[in-house]
Amino acid sequence: MKILDIARDRVSIRNYKSSIKPPLSDVLYCLETANESPSGLNCQPWYFIIISSKDVKVKIRRLCESKEKEFHNKISRYFKDWLDERGITWRKPFLEYAPYLIIVLGNIKCPYFVQSTWLSIGYLLLACEEKGLSTLTYTPPNTYELSEVLDVPKGFKIEAIIPVGFKSEDRNKEPRIPLREKIFIDKWGMHMNLEK
Amino acid sequence: MKILDIARDRVSIRNYKSSIKPPLSDVLYCLETANESPSGLNCQPWYFIIISSKDVKVKIRRLCESKEKEFHNKISRYFKDWLDERGITWRKPFLEYAPYLIIVLGNIKCPYFVQSTWLSIGYLLLACEEKGLSTLTYTPPNTYELSEVLDVPKGFKIEAIIPVGFKSEDRNKEPRIPLREKIFIDKWGMHMNLEK
């Protein structure tokens, strides 16, 4: 299957079949792929904690939801409407019910650690989709408290939580702005004459 | 071909065949793939300028090299040695000789624009490798001057320059830290008993 098709097929998923655990070997395949990505100075800032324990997932959910609740009380009307349309609230059940959560961390001493870590997340998402595993890139609002619960030492920052599993919902992909509006030739503003 | 194999095969390349231009349709395929990546609030912060003009490439090279020269005069011994071992100097001939440069920009108003843009770069690199196109993720030191030359409006930040083309060198992949040292289970420090 072509990578473009895999990229097109991938949809962010918030509801997972909690009772069916994908093979751990598939999850490791995806992390192995992420581990191959390039990085500034080849520093390889990424680290991954695979959360499989129900207890830990419940703790993570509780911590995140309490901060999300504060956050949702403060956001603008526009943002709130956008979230409402998509059924996104302060509730994050996927943190408890996805069979696996992958906590992605970056070593803050590495040059361009944020950039490199997210590049590796790009690799990770495509590999998951190839294996038939659904994902979401959730950026937790309270990385400090989460780090305490997970024993993360100073110098490593939680960049994302990626739930991984089989989806229990059908969701349309968010529409993409057409490529012709996203690319220019030789300088900003010069649109291309795409022949097709 | 499996995505893991594509990820493994990809090596950062600094020397390109300047006389052979890959089909533009292949470059567009890779950008189409990048355009499918997820983003914070689906804001799709990424924009791409494809540089094909020799004149513009020469200008970009000149601007970057002048800043690189200053930078290389200031860096630590350790860093200098690391670069020397790899033959990396202030000279950036790939900015002139790669058949295409892709300038990747992010809309700074989008939430998590850096993270989302680099995730899309992950998609882009894998698609290029799939098409047999070599790449490098070069982070230019002087995005302000470059933005002026390329007529980039305020509010959009140059995140990377990706040369794209056929390689004219064979280079070993930088070694990766084994995955078992990069992953933990349920909390930091808990290594997995990988069966194989």
Coordinates of C-alpha atoms in Angstrom, one line a residue:
Chain A
M1 CA 0.0 0.0 0.0
K2 CA 1.3 3.5 -0.9
I3 CA 2.2 5.8 2.0
L4 CA -0.1 8.5 0.5
D5 CA -3.1 6.1 0.8
I6 CA -2.1 5.2 4.4
A7 CA -1.8 8.9 5.2
R8 CA -5.3 9.5 3.6
D9 CA -6.9 6.6 5.5
R10 CA -5.7 7.7 8.9
V11 CA -8.4 9.4 11.0
S12 CA -8.0 10.7 14.6
I13 CA -9.9 8.3 16.8
R14 CA -11.3 8.9 20.3
N15 CA -13.2 5.7 21.0
Y16 CA -11.4 2.4 21.2
K17 CA -12.4 -1.3 21.8
S18 CA -11.2 -1.6 25.3
S19 CA -11.4 -5.4 25.4
I20 CA -9.3 -6.2 22.4
K21 CA -5.6 -5.6 22.9
P22 CA -3.6 -5.4 19.7
P23 CA -0.5 -7.6 19.6
L24 CA 2.3 -5.9 21.5
S25 CA 4.6 -6.9 18.7
D26 CA 2.7 -4.5 16.4
V27 CA 3.1 -1.7 18.9
L28 CA 6.8 -2.4 19.0
Y29 CA 6.9 -2.4 15.2
C30 CA 5.5 1.1 15.3
L31 CA 8.0 2.3 17.9
E32 CA 10.8 0.7 16.0
T33 CA 9.7 2.8 13.0
A34 CA 9.6 6.0 15.1
N35 CA 13.1 5.1 16.4
E36 CA 14.5 5.3 12.8
S37 CA 13.5 8.9 12.3
P38 CA 16.3 11.6 11.9
S39 CA 17.0 14.1 14.6
G40 CA 19.1 17.2 15.3
L41 CA 22.7 16.1 15.8
N42 CA 21.3 12.5 15.7
C43 CA 20.6 13.1 19.4
Q44 CA 17.4 10.9 19.2
P45 CA 15.5 12.8 21.9
W46 CA 12.5 10.5 21.9
Y47 CA 11.5 8.1 24.7
F48 CA 8.3 6.1 25.0
I49 CA 6.4 4.7 27.9
I50 CA 3.9 2.1 26.9
I51 CA 1.0 2.2 29.4
S52 CA -0.8 -1.1 29.7
S53 CA -1.9 -1.1 33.4
K54 CA -5.5 -0.2 34.0
D55 CA -4.5 1.5 37.3
V56 CA -2.0 3.8 35.6
K57 CA -4.4 4.6 32.8
V58 CA -7.1 5.6 35.4
K59 CA -4.6 7.9 37.2
I60 CA -3.6 9.5 33.9
R61 CA -7.2 10.1 32.9
R62 CA -8.1 11.6 36.3
L63 CA -5.1 14.0 36.2
C64 CA -5.8 15.1 32.7
E65 CA -9.5 15.5 33.1
S66 CA -9.2 17.7 36.1
K67 CA -7.0 20.1 34.2
E68 CA -9.1 19.8 31.0
K69 CA -12.2 20.9 33.0
E70 CA -10.4 24.1 34.1
F71 CA -9.3 24.7 30.6
H72 CA -12.7 24.2 29.0
N73 CA -14.2 26.7 31.4
K74 CA -11.8 29.3 30.1
I75 CA -11.7 28.9 26.3
S76 CA -13.2 31.3 23.8
R77 CA -16.7 30.8 22.3
Y78 CA -15.2 30.1 18.9
F79 CA -12.9 27.3 20.2
K80 CA -15.7 25.9 22.3
D81 CA -18.0 25.7 19.3
W82 CA -15.3 24.0 17.2
L83 CA -14.9 21.4 19.9
D84 CA -18.6 20.9 20.5
E85 CA -19.2 20.2 16.8
R86 CA -16.8 17.4 17.1
G87 CA -18.1 16.1 20.4
I88 CA -14.9 17.0 22.2
T89 CA -15.4 17.8 25.8
W90 CA -13.1 17.8 28.9
R91 CA -13.9 14.1 29.2
K92 CA -11.0 11.9 27.9
P93 CA -12.3 8.3 28.2
F94 CA -9.7 7.1 25.7
L95 CA -7.0 7.7 28.3
E96 CA -8.7 4.9 30.3
Y97 CA -10.2 2.6 27.6
A98 CA -7.6 2.5 24.8
P99 CA -5.7 -0.7 25.3
Y100 CA -2.4 1.0 25.1
L101 CA -1.3 4.6 25.7
I102 CA 2.1 5.6 24.4
I103 CA 3.6 8.5 26.3
V104 CA 6.1 10.2 24.0
L105 CA 8.8 12.2 25.8
G106 CA 11.7 14.3 24.6
N107 CA 15.1 14.9 26.1
I108 CA 15.2 18.6 26.5
K109 CA 19.0 18.7 26.2
C110 CA 18.9 17.6 22.6
P111 CA 19.0 20.4 20.0
Y112 CA 15.6 20.8 18.3
F113 CA 14.2 18.2 20.6
V114 CA 10.6 19.3 20.1
Q115 CA 10.9 19.2 16.3
S116 CA 12.7 15.9 16.2
T117 CA 10.3 14.2 18.6
W118 CA 7.3 15.3 16.6
L119 CA 8.9 14.2 13.4
S120 CA 9.3 10.7 15.0
I121 CA 5.6 10.9 16.0
G122 CA 4.8 11.4 12.2
Y123 CA 6.7 8.1 11.6
L124 CA 4.8 6.4 14.5
L125 CA 1.3 7.4 13.3
L126 CA 1.9 6.1 9.8
A127 CA 3.3 2.8 11.0
C128 CA 0.3 2.4 13.4
E129 CA -2.1 3.0 10.5
E130 CA -0.3 0.5 8.3
K131 CA -0.8 -2.1 11.1
G132 CA -4.5 -1.2 11.3
L133 CA -4.1 0.5 14.7
S134 CA -6.0 3.7 15.3
T135 CA -4.4 6.6 17.1
L136 CA -4.8 10.2 18.4
T137 CA -2.2 12.8 19.2
Y138 CA -3.3 14.1 22.5
T139 CA -1.3 16.9 24.1
P140 CA -1.9 16.7 27.8
P141 CA -2.4 20.0 29.7
N142 CA -0.5 19.0 32.8
T143 CA 2.7 17.4 32.0
Y144 CA 4.2 18.3 35.4
E145 CA 1.8 16.2 37.4
L146 CA 1.9 13.4 34.9
S147 CA 5.7 13.3 35.0
E148 CA 5.5 12.8 38.8
V149 CA 3.1 9.8 38.5
L150 CA 5.2 8.2 35.8
D151 CA 8.5 8.8 37.6
V152 CA 9.9 10.9 34.7
P153 CA 13.2 12.4 35.7
K154 CA 14.0 16.1 35.2
G155 CA 15.2 16.9 31.8
F156 CA 12.6 14.8 29.9
K157 CA 9.4 16.4 28.8
I158 CA 6.1 14.7 27.9
E159 CA 5.2 15.8 24.4
A160 CA 2.1 13.7 23.7
I161 CA 0.0 10.8 24.7
I162 CA -0.9 8.5 21.8
P163 CA -3.8 6.1 22.5
V164 CA -3.4 3.0 20.3
G165 CA -6.0 0.3 19.6
F166 CA -8.8 -0.8 17.4
K167 CA -11.4 1.8 16.9
S168 CA -15.0 1.5 18.0
E169 CA -16.4 4.4 16.1
D170 CA -16.5 5.5 12.4
R171 CA -15.4 9.1 12.0
N172 CA -14.9 11.1 8.9
K173 CA -11.6 12.6 8.3
E174 CA -11.3 16.3 9.0
P175 CA -11.2 18.0 5.6
R176 CA -7.9 19.1 4.3
I177 CA -7.2 22.5 2.6
P178 CA -6.4 21.6 -1.0
L179 CA -2.6 21.2 -1.7
R180 CA -2.7 23.9 -4.4
E181 CA -3.4 26.5 -1.7
K182 CA -0.6 25.2 0.4
I183 CA 2.3 25.3 -2.1
F184 CA 4.1 28.0 -3.9
I185 CA 6.9 28.0 -6.5
D186 CA 10.1 29.9 -5.9
K187 CA 8.5 32.5 -3.6
W188 CA 5.5 33.0 -1.4
G189 CA 2.4 33.8 -3.3
M190 CA 3.5 32.2 -6.6
H191 CA 0.9 29.5 -7.1
M192 CA 1.7 26.6 -9.4
N193 CA -0.1 25.8 -12.6
L194 CA -0.9 22.3 -11.6
E195 CA -1.5 20.6 -14.9
K196 CA -4.0 18.0 -13.7
Chain B
M1 CA 7.3 -2.2 1.0
K2 CA 6.8 -1.9 4.8
I3 CA 7.0 1.5 6.3
L4 CA 9.6 0.2 8.8
D5 CA 11.9 -0.8 5.9
I6 CA 11.4 2.6 4.2
A7 CA 12.2 4.3 7.5
R8 CA 15.3 2.1 8.0
D9 CA 16.5 2.8 4.4
R10 CA 16.3 6.6 4.7
V11 CA 19.7 8.3 5.2
S12 CA 20.2 12.0 5.5
I13 CA 21.9 13.1 2.2
R14 CA 24.0 16.2 1.6
N15 CA 25.2 15.6 -2.0
Y16 CA 22.7 15.5 -4.9
K17 CA 22.9 14.9 -8.6
S18 CA 22.3 18.5 -9.7
S19 CA 21.6 17.6 -13.4
I20 CA 18.8 15.1 -12.9
K21 CA 15.5 16.7 -11.8
P22 CA 13.1 14.1 -10.3
P23 CA 9.6 14.3 -11.8
L24 CA 7.7 17.2 -10.2
S25 CA 4.7 14.8 -9.9
D26 CA 6.7 12.8 -7.4
V27 CA 7.5 15.9 -5.3
L28 CA 3.8 16.8 -5.4
Y29 CA 3.0 13.2 -4.2
C30 CA 5.2 13.7 -1.2
L31 CA 3.6 17.1 -0.4
E32 CA 0.2 15.6 -0.8
T33 CA 1.2 13.1 1.8
A34 CA 2.4 15.8 4.2
N35 CA -0.8 17.6 3.7
E36 CA -2.7 14.6 5.1
S37 CA -1.1 14.7 8.5
P38 CA -3.1 15.6 11.6
S39 CA -2.6 19.0 13.4
G40 CA -3.7 20.8 16.5
L41 CA -7.4 21.9 16.0
N42 CA -6.9 20.7 12.4
C43 CA -5.4 24.1 11.7
Q44 CA -3.0 22.6 9.1
P45 CA -0.2 25.2 9.8
W46 CA 2.1 23.9 7.1
Y47 CA 2.9 25.7 3.8
F48 CA 5.5 24.7 1.3
I49 CA 7.6 26.7 -1.2
I50 CA 9.2 24.6 -3.9
I51 CA 12.4 26.2 -5.0
S52 CA 13.4 25.2 -8.5
S53 CA 15.0 28.4 -9.8
K54 CA 18.8 28.4 -9.8
D55 CA 19.0 32.1 -8.9
V56 CA 16.8 31.7 -5.8
K57 CA 18.8 28.7 -4.7
V58 CA 22.1 30.6 -5.0
K59 CA 20.6 33.4 -2.9
I60 CA 19.4 31.0 -0.2
R61 CA 22.8 29.3 -0.1
R62 CA 24.6 32.6 0.2
L63 CA 22.4 33.8 3.0
C64 CA 22.6 30.6 5.0
E65 CA 26.4 30.1 4.5
S66 CA 27.1 33.6 5.8
K67 CA 25.3 32.9 9.1
E68 CA 26.6 29.3 9.2
K69 CA 30.2 30.7 9.1
E70 CA 29.5 32.9 12.1
F71 CA 27.9 30.0 13.9
H72 CA 30.8 27.6 13.2
N73 CA 33.2 30.1 14.6
K74 CA 31.3 30.1 17.9
I75 CA 30.5 26.4 18.6
S76 CA 32.0 24.2 21.3
R77 CA 34.9 21.8 20.6
Y78 CA 32.7 18.8 21.2
F79 CA 30.1 20.0 18.7
K80 CA 32.8 20.9 16.2
D81 CA 34.4 17.5 16.4
W82 CA 31.0 15.8 15.9
L83 CA 30.5 17.9 12.8
D84 CA 34.0 17.3 11.5
E85 CA 33.7 13.6 11.8
R86 CA 30.8 13.8 9.4
G87 CA 32.3 16.3 7.1
I88 CA 29.8 18.9 8.0
T89 CA 31.1 22.5 7.6
W90 CA 29.6 25.9 7.2
R91 CA 29.4 25.1 3.5
K92 CA 25.9 24.1 2.3
P93 CA 26.3 23.2 -1.4
F94 CA 23.1 21.2 -1.3
L95 CA 21.2 24.5 -1.1
E96 CA 22.4 25.3 -4.6
Y97 CA 22.8 21.9 -6.2
A98 CA 19.8 19.9 -5.0
P99 CA 17.3 20.0 -7.9
Y100 CA 14.5 21.1 -5.5
L101 CA 14.5 22.7 -2.1
I102 CA 11.2 22.5 -0.2
I103 CA 10.9 25.4 2.3
V104 CA 8.5 24.3 5.0
L105 CA 6.7 27.0 6.9
G106 CA 4.3 27.1 9.8
N107 CA 1.4 29.5 10.5
I108 CA 2.4 30.8 13.9
K109 CA -1.3 31.5 14.8
C110 CA -2.2 27.8 14.8
P111 CA -2.0 26.0 18.1
Y112 CA 1.0 23.7 18.4
F113 CA 2.2 24.9 15.0
V114 CA 5.7 23.7 15.5
Q115 CA 4.7 20.3 16.6
S116 CA 2.1 19.9 13.8
T117 CA 4.5 21.1 11.1
W118 CA 7.2 18.7 12.1
L119 CA 4.8 15.9 12.2
S120 CA 4.0 16.7 8.6
I121 CA 7.7 16.7 7.8
G122 CA 7.8 13.1 9.2
Y123 CA 5.1 12.2 6.6
L124 CA 7.0 14.1 3.9
L125 CA 10.4 12.3 4.5
L126 CA 8.8 8.8 4.4
A127 CA 6.9 9.6 1.2
C128 CA 10.2 11.0 -0.4
E129 CA 12.1 7.8 0.5
E130 CA 9.2 5.7 -0.9
K131 CA 9.6 7.5 -4.2
G132 CA 13.4 7.0 -4.2
L133 CA 14.1 10.7 -3.4
S134 CA 16.8 11.6 -0.9
T135 CA 16.3 14.3 1.6
L136 CA 17.8 16.3 4.5
T137 CA 16.1 18.2 7.2
Y138 CA 18.1 21.4 7.3
T139 CA 17.2 24.0 9.9
P140 CA 18.4 27.4 8.5
P141 CA 20.0 29.8 11.1
N142 CA 18.6 33.0 9.5
T143 CA 14.9 32.6 8.9
Y144 CA 14.4 36.3 9.0
E145 CA 16.5 37.2 6.0
L146 CA 15.3 34.1 4.1
S147 CA 11.7 35.2 4.7
E148 CA 12.5 38.6 3.1
V149 CA 14.0 37.0 0.0
L150 CA 11.1 34.7 -0.4
D151 CA 8.4 37.3 0.3
V152 CA 7.1 35.4 3.3
P153 CA 4.5 37.5 5.1
K154 CA 4.5 38.1 8.8
G155 CA 2.9 35.3 10.8
F156 CA 4.6 32.5 8.9
K157 CA 7.8 31.0 10.1
I158 CA 10.4 29.0 8.1
E159 CA 10.8 25.7 10.0
A160 CA 13.1 23.7 7.7
I161 CA 14.6 23.5 4.2
I162 CA 14.4 20.1 2.7
P163 CA 16.6 19.5 -0.3
V164 CA 15.1 16.8 -2.5
G165 CA 16.7 14.8 -5.3
F166 CA 18.7 11.8 -6.3
K167 CA 21.8 11.2 -4.1
S168 CA 25.3 11.4 -5.5
E169 CA 27.0 9.9 -2.4
D170 CA 26.7 6.7 -0.4
R171 CA 26.5 7.4 3.3
N172 CA 25.9 5.1 6.2
K173 CA 22.9 5.7 8.3
E174 CA 23.8 7.3 11.7
P175 CA 23.4 4.5 14.3
R176 CA 20.3 4.3 16.3
I177 CA 20.1 3.7 20.1
P178 CA 18.4 0.3 20.4
L179 CA 14.7 0.5 21.0
R180 CA 14.9 -1.5 24.2
E181 CA 16.8 1.5 25.8
K182 CA 14.1 3.9 24.5
I183 CA 10.9 2.2 25.8
F184 CA 9.5 1.6 29.2
I185 CA 6.4 -0.1 30.4
D186 CA 3.9 1.7 32.7
K187 CA 6.5 4.0 34.2
W188 CA 9.9 5.5 33.5
G189 CA 12.7 3.1 34.2
M190 CA 10.7 -0.1 33.9
H191 CA 12.4 -1.8 31.0
M192 CA 10.4 -4.4 29.0
N193 CA 11.3 -8.1 28.8
L194 CA 11.5 -8.2 25.1
E195 CA 11.1 -11.9 24.3
K196 CA 13.1 -11.9 21.1

